[in-house]
mmCIF file of C-alpha atoms in Angstrom:
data_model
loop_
_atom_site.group_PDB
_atom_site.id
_atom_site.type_symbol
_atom_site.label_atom_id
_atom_site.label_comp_id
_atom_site.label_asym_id
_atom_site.label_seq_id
_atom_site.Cartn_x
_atom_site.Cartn_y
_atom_site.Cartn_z
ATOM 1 C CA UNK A 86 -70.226 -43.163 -26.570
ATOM 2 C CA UNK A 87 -68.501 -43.543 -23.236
ATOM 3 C CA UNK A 88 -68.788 -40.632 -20.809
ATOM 4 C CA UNK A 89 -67.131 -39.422 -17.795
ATOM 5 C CA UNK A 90 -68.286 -36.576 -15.422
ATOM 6 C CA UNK A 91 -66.310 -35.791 -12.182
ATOM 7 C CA UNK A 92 -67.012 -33.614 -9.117
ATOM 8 C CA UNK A 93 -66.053 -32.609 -6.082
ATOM 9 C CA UNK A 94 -63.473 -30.841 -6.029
ATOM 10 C CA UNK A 95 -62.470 -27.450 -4.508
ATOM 11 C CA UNK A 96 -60.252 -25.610 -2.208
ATOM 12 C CA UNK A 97 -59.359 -27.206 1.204
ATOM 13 C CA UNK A 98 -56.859 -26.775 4.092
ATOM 14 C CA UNK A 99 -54.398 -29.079 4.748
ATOM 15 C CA UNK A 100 -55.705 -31.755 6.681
ATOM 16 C CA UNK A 101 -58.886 -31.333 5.373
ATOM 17 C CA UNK A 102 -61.682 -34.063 3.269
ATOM 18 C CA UNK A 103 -62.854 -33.914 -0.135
ATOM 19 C CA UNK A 104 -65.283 -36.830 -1.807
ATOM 20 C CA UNK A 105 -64.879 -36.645 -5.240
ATOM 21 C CA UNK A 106 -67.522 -38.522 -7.891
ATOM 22 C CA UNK A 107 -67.157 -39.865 -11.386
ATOM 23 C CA UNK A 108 -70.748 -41.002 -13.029
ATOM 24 C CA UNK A 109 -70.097 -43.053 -16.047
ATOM 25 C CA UNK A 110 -72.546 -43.181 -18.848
ATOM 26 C CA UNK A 111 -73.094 -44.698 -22.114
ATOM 27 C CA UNK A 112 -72.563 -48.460 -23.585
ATOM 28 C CA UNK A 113 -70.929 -49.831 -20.510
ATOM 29 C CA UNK A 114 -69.745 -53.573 -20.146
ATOM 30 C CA UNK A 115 -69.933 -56.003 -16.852
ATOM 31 C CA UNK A 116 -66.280 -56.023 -16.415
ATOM 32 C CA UNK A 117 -65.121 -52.710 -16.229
ATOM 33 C CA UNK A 118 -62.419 -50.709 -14.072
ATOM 34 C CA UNK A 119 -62.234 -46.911 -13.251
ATOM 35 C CA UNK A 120 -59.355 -45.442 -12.115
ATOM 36 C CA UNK A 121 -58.257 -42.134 -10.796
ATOM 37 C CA UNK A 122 -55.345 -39.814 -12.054
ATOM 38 C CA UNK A 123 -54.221 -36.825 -11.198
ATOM 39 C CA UNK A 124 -52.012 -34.068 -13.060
ATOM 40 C CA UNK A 125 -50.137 -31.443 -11.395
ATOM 41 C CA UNK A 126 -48.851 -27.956 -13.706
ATOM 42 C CA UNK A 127 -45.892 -29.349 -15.226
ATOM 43 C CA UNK A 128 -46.044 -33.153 -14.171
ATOM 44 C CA UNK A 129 -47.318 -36.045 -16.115
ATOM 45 C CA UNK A 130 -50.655 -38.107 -15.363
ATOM 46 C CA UNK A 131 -50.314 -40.206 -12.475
ATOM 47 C CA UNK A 132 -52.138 -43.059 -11.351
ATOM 48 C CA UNK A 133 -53.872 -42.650 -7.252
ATOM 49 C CA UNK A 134 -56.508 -45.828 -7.215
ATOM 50 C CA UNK A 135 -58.288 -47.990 -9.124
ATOM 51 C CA UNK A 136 -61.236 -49.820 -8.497
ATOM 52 C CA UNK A 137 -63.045 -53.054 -10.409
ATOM 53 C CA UNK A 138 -66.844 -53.304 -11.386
ATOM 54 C CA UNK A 139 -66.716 -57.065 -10.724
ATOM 55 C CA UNK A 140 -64.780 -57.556 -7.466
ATOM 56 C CA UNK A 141 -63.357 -55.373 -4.583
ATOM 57 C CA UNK A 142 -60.069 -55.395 -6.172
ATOM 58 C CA UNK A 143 -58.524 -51.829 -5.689
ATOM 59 C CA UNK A 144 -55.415 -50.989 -5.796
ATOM 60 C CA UNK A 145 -53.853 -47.212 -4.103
ATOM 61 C CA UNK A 146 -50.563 -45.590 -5.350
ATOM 62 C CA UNK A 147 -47.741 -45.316 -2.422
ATOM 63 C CA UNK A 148 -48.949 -41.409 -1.843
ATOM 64 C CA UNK A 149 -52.090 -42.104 -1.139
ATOM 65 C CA UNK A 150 -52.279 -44.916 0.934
ATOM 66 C CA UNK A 151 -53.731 -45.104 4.014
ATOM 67 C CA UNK A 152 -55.218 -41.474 3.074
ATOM 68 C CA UNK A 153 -57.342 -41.988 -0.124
ATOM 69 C CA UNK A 154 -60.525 -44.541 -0.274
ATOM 70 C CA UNK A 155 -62.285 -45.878 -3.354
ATOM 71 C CA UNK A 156 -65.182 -46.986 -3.903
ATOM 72 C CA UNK A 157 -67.936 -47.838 -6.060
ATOM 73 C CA UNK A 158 -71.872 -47.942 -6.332
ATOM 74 C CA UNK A 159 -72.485 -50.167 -9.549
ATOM 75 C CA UNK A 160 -76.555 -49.218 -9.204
ATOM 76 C CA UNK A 161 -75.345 -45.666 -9.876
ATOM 77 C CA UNK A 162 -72.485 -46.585 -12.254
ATOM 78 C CA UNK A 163 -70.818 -43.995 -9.931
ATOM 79 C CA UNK A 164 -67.029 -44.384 -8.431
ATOM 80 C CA UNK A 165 -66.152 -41.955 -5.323
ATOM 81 C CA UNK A 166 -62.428 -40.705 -4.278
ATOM 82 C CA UNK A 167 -62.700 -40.028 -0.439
ATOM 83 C CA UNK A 168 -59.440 -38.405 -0.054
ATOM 84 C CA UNK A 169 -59.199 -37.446 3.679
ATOM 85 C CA UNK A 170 -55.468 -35.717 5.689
ATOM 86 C CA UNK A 171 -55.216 -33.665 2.715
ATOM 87 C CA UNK A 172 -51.627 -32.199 1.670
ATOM 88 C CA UNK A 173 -50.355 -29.569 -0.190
ATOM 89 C CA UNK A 174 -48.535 -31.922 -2.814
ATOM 90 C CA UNK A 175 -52.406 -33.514 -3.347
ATOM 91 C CA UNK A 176 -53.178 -30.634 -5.248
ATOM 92 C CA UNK A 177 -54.295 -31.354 -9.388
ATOM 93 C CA UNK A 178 -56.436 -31.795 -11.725
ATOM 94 C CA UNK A 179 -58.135 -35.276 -11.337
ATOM 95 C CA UNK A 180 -59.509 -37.199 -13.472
ATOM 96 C CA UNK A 181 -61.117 -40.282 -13.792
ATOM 97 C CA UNK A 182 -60.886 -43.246 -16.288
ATOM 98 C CA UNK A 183 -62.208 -45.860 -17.757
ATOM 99 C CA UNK A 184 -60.765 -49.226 -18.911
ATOM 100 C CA UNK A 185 -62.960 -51.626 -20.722
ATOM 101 C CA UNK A 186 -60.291 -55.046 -21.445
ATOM 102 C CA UNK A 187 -58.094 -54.782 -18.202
ATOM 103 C CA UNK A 188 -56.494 -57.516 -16.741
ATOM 104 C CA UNK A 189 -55.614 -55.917 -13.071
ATOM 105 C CA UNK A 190 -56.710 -52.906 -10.927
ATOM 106 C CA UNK A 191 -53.045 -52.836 -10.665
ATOM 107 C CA UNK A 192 -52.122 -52.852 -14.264
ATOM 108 C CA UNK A 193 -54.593 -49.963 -15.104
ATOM 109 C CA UNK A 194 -53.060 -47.667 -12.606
ATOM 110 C CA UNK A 195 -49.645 -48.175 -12.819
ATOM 111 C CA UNK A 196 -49.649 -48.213 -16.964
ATOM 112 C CA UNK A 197 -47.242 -45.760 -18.357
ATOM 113 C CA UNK A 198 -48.171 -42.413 -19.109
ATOM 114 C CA UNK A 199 -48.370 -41.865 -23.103
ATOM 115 C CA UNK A 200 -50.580 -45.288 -23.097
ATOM 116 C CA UNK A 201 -53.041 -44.095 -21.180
ATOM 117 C CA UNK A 202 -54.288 -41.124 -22.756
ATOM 118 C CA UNK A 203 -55.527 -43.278 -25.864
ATOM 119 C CA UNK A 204 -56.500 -46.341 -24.381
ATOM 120 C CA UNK A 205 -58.589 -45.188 -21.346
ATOM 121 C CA UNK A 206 -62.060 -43.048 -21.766
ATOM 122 C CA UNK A 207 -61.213 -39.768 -19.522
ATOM 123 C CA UNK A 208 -63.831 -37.673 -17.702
ATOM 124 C CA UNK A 209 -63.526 -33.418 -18.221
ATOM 125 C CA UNK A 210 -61.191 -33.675 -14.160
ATOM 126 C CA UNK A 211 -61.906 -31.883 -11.634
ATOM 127 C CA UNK A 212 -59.417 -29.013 -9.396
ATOM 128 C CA UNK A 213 -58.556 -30.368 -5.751
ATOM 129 C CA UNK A 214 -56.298 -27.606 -4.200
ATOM 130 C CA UNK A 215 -54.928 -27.733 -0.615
ATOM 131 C CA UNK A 216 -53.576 -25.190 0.447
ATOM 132 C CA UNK A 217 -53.802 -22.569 3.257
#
């Protein structure tokens, strides 16, 4: 079994830095991708980055750009979020994924929202609030 713990996350001014860490665990293959989603009340799961186990393929969602950097430490089987200028609108449950038969970093972020719930192994997410 395939599991997914986040943390990191709390309650930060705008403007402000959180690094955020999923540890995978379990059977896990050589080609791999992790991703992170987020969820605010009321909204659907939305794909920020994604990263690949094999390559420094990433890819960042247009609201995050430029803000957000992933990253990986394979040794660890760890991925980190550093989301840095924090906003208001960043604020949701996040979550990371896993995607064992991907094809793109691109593809595993951008995949529609119903898909992913079944076809990705999700971590418990974690509360990023900005607000102050």
């Amino acid at each position: 079994q395939v599991q997914l713990v986040e943390s990191g996350g709390g309650l930060v001014q705008p403007g402000g830095s959180l690094r955020l860490s999923c540890e995978v665990s379990g059977y896990i293959q050589e080609n791999y991708a992790i991703g992170w989603f987020r969820q605010a009340p009321g909204k659907g799961r939305e794909g920020v980055s994604c990263i690949s186990s094999s390559d420094d393929s990433t890819y960042y969602s247009d609201a995050v750009k430029g803000r957000f950097t992933i990253s990986r430490d394979n040794a660890k089987n760890t991925v980190y979020l550093q989301m840095n200028n924090l906003k208001p609108e960043d604020s949701a449950v996040y979550y990371c994924a896993a995607d064992f038969r991907f094809t793109s970093v691109q593809a595993v972020c951008t995949r529609d929202a119903r898909t992913i719930l079944w076809k990705y192994y999700w971590g418990q997410g974690t509360q990023v609030t900005v607000s102050s």
